[in-house]
PDB file of C-alpha atoms in Angstrom:
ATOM      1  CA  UNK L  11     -66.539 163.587-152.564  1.00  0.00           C
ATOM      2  CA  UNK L  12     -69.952 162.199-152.727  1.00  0.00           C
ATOM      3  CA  UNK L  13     -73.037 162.550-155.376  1.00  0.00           C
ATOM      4  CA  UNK L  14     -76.222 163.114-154.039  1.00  0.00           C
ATOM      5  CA  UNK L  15     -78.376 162.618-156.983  1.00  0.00           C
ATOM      6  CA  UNK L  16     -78.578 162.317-160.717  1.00  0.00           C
ATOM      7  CA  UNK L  17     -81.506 163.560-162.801  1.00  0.00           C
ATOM      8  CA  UNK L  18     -82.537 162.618-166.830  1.00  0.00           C
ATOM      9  CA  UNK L  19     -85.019 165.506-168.015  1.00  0.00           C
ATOM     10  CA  UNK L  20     -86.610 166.788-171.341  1.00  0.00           C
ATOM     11  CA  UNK L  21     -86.545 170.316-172.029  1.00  0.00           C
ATOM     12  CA  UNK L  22     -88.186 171.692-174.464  1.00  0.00           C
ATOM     13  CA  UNK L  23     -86.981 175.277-175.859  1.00  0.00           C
ATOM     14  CA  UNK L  24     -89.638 175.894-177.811  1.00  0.00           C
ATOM     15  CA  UNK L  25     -92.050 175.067-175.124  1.00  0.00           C
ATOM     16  CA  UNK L  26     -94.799 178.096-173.676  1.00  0.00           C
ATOM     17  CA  UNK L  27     -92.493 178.151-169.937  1.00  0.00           C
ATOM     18  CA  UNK L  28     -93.742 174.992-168.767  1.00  0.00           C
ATOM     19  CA  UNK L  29     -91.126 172.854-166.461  1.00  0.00           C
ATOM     20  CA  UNK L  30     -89.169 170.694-167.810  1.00  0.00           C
ATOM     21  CA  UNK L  31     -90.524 166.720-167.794  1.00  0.00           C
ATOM     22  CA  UNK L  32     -88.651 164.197-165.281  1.00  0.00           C
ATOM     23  CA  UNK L  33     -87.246 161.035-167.545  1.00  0.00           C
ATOM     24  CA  UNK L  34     -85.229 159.352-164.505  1.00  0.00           C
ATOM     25  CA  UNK L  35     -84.097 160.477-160.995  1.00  0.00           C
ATOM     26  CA  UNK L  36     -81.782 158.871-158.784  1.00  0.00           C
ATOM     27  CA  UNK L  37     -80.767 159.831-155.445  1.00  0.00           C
ATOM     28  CA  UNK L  38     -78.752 158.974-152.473  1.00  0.00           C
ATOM     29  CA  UNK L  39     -80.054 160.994-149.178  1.00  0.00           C
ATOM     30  CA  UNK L  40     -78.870 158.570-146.680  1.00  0.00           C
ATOM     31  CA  UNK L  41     -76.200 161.335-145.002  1.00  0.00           C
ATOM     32  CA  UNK L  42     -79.203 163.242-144.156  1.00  0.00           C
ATOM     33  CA  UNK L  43     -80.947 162.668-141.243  1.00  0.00           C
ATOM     34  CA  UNK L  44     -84.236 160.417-141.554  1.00  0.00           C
ATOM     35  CA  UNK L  45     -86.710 163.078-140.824  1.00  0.00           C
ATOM     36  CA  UNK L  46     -85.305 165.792-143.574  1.00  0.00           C
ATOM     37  CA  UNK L  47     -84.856 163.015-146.896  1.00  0.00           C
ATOM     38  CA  UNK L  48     -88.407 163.893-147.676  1.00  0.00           C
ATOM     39  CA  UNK L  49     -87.729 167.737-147.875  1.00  0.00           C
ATOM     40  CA  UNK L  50     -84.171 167.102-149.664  1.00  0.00           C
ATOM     41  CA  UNK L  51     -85.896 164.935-152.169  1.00  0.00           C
ATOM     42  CA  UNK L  52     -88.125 167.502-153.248  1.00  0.00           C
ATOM     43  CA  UNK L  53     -85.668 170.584-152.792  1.00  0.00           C
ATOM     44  CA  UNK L  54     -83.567 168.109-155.479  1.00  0.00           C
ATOM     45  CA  UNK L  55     -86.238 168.326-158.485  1.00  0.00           C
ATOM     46  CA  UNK L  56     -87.081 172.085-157.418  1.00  0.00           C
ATOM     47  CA  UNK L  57     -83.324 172.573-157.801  1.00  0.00           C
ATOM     48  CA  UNK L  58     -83.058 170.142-160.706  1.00  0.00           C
ATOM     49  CA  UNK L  59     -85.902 171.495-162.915  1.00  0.00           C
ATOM     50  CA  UNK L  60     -85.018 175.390-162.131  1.00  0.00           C
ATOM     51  CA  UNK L  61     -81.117 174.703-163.391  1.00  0.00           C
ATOM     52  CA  UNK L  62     -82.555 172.218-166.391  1.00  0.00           C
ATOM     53  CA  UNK L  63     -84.829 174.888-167.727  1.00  0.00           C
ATOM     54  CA  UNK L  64     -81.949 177.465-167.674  1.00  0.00           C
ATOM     55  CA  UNK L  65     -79.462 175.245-169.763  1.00  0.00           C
ATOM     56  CA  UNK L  66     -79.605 176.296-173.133  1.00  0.00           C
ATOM     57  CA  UNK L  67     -79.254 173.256-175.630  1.00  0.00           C
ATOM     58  CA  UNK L  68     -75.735 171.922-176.269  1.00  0.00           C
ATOM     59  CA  UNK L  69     -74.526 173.994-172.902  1.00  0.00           C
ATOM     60  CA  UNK L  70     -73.134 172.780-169.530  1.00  0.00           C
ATOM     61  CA  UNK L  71     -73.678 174.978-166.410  1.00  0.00           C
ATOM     62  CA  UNK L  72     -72.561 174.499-162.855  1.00  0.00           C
ATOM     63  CA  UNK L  73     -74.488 176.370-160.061  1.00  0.00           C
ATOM     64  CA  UNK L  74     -72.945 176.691-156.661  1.00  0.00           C
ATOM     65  CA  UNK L  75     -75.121 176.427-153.576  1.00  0.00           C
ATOM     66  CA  UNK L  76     -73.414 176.171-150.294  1.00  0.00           C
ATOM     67  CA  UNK L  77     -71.469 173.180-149.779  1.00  0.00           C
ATOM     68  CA  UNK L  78     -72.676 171.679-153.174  1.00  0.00           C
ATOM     69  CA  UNK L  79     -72.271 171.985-156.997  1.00  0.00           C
ATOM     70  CA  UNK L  80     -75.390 171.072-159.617  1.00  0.00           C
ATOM     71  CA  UNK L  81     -73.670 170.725-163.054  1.00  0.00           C
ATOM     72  CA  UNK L  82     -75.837 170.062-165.653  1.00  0.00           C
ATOM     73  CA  UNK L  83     -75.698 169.200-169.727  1.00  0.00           C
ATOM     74  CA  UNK L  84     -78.343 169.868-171.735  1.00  0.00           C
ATOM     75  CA  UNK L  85     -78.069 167.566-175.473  1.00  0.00           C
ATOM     76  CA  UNK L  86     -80.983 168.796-178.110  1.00  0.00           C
ATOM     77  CA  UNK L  87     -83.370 168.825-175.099  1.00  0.00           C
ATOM     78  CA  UNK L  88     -82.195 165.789-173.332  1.00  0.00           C
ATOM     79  CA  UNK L  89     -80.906 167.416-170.016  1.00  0.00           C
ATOM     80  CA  UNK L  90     -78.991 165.877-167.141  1.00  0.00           C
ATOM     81  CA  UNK L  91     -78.725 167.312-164.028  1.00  0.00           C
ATOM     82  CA  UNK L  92     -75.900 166.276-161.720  1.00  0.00           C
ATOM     83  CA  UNK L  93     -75.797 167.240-157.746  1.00  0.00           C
ATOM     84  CA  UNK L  94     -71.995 166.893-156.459  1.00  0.00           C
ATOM     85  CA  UNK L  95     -70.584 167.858-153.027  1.00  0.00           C
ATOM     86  CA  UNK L  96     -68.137 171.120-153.821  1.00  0.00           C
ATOM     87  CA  UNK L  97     -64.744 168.514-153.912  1.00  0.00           C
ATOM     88  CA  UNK L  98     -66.027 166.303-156.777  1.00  0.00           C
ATOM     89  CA  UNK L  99     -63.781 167.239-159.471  1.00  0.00           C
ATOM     90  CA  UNK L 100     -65.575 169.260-162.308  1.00  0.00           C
ATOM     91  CA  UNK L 101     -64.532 167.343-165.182  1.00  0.00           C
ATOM     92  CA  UNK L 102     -65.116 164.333-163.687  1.00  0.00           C
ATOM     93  CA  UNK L 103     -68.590 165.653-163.066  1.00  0.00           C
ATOM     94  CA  UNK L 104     -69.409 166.615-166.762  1.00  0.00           C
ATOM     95  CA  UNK L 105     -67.865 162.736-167.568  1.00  0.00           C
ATOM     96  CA  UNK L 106     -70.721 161.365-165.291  1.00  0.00           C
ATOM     97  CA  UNK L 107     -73.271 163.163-167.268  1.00  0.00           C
ATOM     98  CA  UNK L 108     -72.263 162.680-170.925  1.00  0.00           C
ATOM     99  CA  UNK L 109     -72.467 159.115-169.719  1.00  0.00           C
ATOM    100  CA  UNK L 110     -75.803 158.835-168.450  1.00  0.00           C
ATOM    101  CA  UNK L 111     -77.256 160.836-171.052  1.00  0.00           C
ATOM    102  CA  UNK L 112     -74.944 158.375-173.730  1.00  0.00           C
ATOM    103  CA  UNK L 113     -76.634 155.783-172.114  1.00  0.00           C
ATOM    104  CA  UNK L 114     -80.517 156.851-171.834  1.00  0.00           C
ATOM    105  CA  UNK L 115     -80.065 157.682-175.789  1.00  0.00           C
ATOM    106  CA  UNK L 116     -78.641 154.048-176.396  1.00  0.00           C
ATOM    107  CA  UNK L 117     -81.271 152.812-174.164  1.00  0.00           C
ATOM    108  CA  UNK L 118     -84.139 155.030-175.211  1.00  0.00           C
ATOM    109  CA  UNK L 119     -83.603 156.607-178.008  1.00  0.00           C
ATOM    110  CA  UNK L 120     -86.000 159.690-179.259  1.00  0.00           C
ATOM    111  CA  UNK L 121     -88.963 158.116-176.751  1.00  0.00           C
ATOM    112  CA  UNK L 122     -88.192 160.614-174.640  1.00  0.00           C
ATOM    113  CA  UNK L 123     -89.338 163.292-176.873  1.00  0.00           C
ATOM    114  CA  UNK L 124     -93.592 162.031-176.749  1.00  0.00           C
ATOM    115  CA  UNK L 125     -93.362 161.463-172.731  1.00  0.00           C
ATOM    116  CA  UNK L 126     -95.378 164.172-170.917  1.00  0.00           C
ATOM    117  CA  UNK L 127     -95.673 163.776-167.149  1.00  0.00           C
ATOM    118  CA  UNK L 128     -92.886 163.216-164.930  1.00  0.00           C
ATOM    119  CA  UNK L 129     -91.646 159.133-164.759  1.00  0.00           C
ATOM    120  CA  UNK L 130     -91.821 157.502-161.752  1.00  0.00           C
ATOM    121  CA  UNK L 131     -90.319 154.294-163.257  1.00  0.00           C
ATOM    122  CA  UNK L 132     -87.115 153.320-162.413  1.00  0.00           C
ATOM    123  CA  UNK L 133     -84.342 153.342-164.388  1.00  0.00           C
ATOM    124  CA  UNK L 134     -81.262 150.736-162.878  1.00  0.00           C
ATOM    125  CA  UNK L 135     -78.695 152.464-164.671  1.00  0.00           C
ATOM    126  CA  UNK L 136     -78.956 155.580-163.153  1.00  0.00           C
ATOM    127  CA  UNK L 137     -78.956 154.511-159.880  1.00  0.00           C
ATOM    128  CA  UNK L 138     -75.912 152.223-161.041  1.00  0.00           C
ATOM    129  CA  UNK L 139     -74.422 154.835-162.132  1.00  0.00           C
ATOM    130  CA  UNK L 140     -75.259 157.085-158.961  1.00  0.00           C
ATOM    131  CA  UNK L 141     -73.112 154.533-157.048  1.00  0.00           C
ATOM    132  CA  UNK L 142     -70.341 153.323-159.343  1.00  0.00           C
ATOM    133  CA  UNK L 143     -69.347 157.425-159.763  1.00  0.00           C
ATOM    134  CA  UNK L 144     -69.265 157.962-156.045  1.00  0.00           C
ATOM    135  CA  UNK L 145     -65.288 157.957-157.104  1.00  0.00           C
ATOM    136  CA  UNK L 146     -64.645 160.416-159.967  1.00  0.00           C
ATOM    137  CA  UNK L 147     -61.514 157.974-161.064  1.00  0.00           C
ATOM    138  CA  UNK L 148     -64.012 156.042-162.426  1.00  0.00           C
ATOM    139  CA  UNK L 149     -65.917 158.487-164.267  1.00  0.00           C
ATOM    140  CA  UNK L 150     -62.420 160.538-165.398  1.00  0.00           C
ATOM    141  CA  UNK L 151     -59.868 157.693-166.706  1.00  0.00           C
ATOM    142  CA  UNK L 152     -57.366 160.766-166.070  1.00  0.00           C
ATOM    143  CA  UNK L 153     -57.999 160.896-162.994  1.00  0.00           C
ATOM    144  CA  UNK L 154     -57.524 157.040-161.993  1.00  0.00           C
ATOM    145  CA  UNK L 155     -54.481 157.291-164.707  1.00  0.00           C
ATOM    146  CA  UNK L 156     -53.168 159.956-161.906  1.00  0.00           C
ATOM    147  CA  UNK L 157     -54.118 158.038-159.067  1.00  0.00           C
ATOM    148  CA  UNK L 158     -52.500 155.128-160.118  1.00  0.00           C
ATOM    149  CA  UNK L 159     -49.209 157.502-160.759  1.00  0.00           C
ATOM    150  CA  UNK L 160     -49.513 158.924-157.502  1.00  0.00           C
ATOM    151  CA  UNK L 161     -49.482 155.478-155.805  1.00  0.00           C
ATOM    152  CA  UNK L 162     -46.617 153.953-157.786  1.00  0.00           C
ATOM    153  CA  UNK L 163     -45.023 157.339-156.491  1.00  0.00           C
ATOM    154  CA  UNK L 164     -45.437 156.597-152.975  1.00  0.00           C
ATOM    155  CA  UNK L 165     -44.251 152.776-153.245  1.00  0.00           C
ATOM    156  CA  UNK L 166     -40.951 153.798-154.875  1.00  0.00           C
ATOM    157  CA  UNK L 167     -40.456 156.317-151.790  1.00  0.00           C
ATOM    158  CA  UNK L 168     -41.243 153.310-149.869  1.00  0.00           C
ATOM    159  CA  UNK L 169     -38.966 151.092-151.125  1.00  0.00           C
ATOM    160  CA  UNK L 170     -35.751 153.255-151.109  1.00  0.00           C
ATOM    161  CA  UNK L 171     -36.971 153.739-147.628  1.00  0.00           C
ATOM    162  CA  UNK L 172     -36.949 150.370-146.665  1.00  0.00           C
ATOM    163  CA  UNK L 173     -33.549 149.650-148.379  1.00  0.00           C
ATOM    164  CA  UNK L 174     -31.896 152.537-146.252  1.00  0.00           C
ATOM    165  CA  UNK L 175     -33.795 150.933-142.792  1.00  0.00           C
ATOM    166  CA  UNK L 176     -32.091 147.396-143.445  1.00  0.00           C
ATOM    167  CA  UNK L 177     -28.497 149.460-142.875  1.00  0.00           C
ATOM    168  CA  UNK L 178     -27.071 148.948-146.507  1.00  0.00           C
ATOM    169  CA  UNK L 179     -25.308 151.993-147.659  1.00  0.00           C
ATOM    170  CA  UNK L 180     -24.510 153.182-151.184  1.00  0.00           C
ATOM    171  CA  UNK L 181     -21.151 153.349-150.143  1.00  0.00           C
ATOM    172  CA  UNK L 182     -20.775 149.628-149.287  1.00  0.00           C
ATOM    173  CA  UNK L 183     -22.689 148.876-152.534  1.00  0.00           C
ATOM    174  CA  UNK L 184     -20.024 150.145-154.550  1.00  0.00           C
ATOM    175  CA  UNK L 185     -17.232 148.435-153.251  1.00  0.00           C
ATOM    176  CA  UNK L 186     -19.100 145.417-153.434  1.00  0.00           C
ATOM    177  CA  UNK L 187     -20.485 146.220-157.114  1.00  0.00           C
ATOM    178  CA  UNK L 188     -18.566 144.178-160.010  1.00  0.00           C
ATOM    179  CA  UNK L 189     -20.293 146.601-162.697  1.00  0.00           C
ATOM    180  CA  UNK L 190     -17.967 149.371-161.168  1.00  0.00           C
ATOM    181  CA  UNK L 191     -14.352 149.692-162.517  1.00  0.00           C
ATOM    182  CA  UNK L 192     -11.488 150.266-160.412  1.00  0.00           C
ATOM    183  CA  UNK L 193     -11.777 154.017-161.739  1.00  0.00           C
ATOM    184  CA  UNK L 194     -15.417 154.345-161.120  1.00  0.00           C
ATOM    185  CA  UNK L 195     -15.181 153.321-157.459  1.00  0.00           C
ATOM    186  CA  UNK L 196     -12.296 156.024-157.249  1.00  0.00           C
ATOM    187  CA  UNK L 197     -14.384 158.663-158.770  1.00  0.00           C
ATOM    188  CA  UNK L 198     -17.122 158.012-156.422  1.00  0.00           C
ATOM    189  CA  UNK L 199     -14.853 158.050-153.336  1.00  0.00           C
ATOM    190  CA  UNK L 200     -13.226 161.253-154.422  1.00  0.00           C
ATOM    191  CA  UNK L 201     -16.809 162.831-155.166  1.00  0.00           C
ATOM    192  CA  UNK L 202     -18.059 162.141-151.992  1.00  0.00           C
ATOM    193  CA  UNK L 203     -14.765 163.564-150.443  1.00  0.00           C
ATOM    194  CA  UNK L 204     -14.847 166.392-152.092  1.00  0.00           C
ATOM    195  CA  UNK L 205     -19.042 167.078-151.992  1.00  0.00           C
ATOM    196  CA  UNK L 206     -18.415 166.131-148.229  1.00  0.00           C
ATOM    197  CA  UNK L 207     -15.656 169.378-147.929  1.00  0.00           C
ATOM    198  CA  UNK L 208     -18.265 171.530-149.192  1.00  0.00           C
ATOM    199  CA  UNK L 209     -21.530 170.848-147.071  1.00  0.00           C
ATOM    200  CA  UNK L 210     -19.261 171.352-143.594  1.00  0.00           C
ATOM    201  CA  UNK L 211     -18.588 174.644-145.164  1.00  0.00           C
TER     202      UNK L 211
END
């Protein structure tokens, strides 16, 4: 699961068909070879301001191209653009951008609606943010919720794993047990007597 690059744009609706404006851009082409970064930089804002323009305010989209999703959320004209391999989880996605566009708001506020040309300036959030969200669990508290779950999972198979290795048995456990009656340590033994009749059959 890997993001490749995160983009902040302003779109305006009203506008005459002109491209949307770059705010912030943020990218991570390091698992492409040295010579092609250049090219995937630039196929990035092609890809970035073609999806952006074709958000309609307060809608998200997801494109698929190839091996990779570009999910985007456009807010009142405030657009972020979100490149994901095709395994980042979708809502997890979507959480990554309603936080970086939370963010440039906080950050920015309406500034963003006077700015003209594309930014070169760097924003550290966003690039931040383009590495801290490399694992959706932290984007999706579900997700790491889940996670978490899953792992507790496997350490309880573990440990009544490990208890059976050492050699104790259940059966020796109960004759050893002082919570166990007299009666309950008869039931058990005839249980296991009589479930044992019935799997040889």
């Amino acid at each position: 699961m890997k993001i490749t690059a995160l983009l902040v744009l302003k779109c305006d609706p009203r506008s005459d068909g002109s491209d949307p404006v770059i705010l912030a851009n943020a990218t991570d082409v390091n698992h492409f070879g040295y010579f092609q970064r250049v090219t995937v930089r630039q196929f990035i804002v092609f890809v970035g301001r073609t999806v952006a323009k074709r958000t309609p305010p307060d809608q998200r989209h997801s494109v698929q191209h190839e091996e990779y999703k570009v999910h985007s959320y456009n807010r009142n004209g405030l657009c972020v653009v979100g490149f994901m391999d095709d395994h980042y989880p979708v809502r997890s996605a979507f959480s990554v951008l309603n936080k970086v566009i939370d963010e440039y708001q906080k950050s920015f506020g309406d500034s963003w609606r006077s700015i003209q040309a594309d930014s070169t300036q760097p924003w550290p959030y966003l690039n931040d943010a383009l590495t801290k969200f490399q694992d959706p669990a932290e984007a999706d508290k579900l997700l790491k919720i889940q996670r978490e779950l899953d792992e507790t999972k496997i350490i309880l198979h573990k440990t009544i794993d490990s208890v059976l290795e050492r050699g104790e048995k259940l059966d020796s456990l109960v004759e050893k047990s002082s919570d166990l009656s007299a009666a309950s340590q008869m039931f058990y033994k005839q249980a296991k007597k009589t479930n044992q009749c019935c799997t040889i059959l």
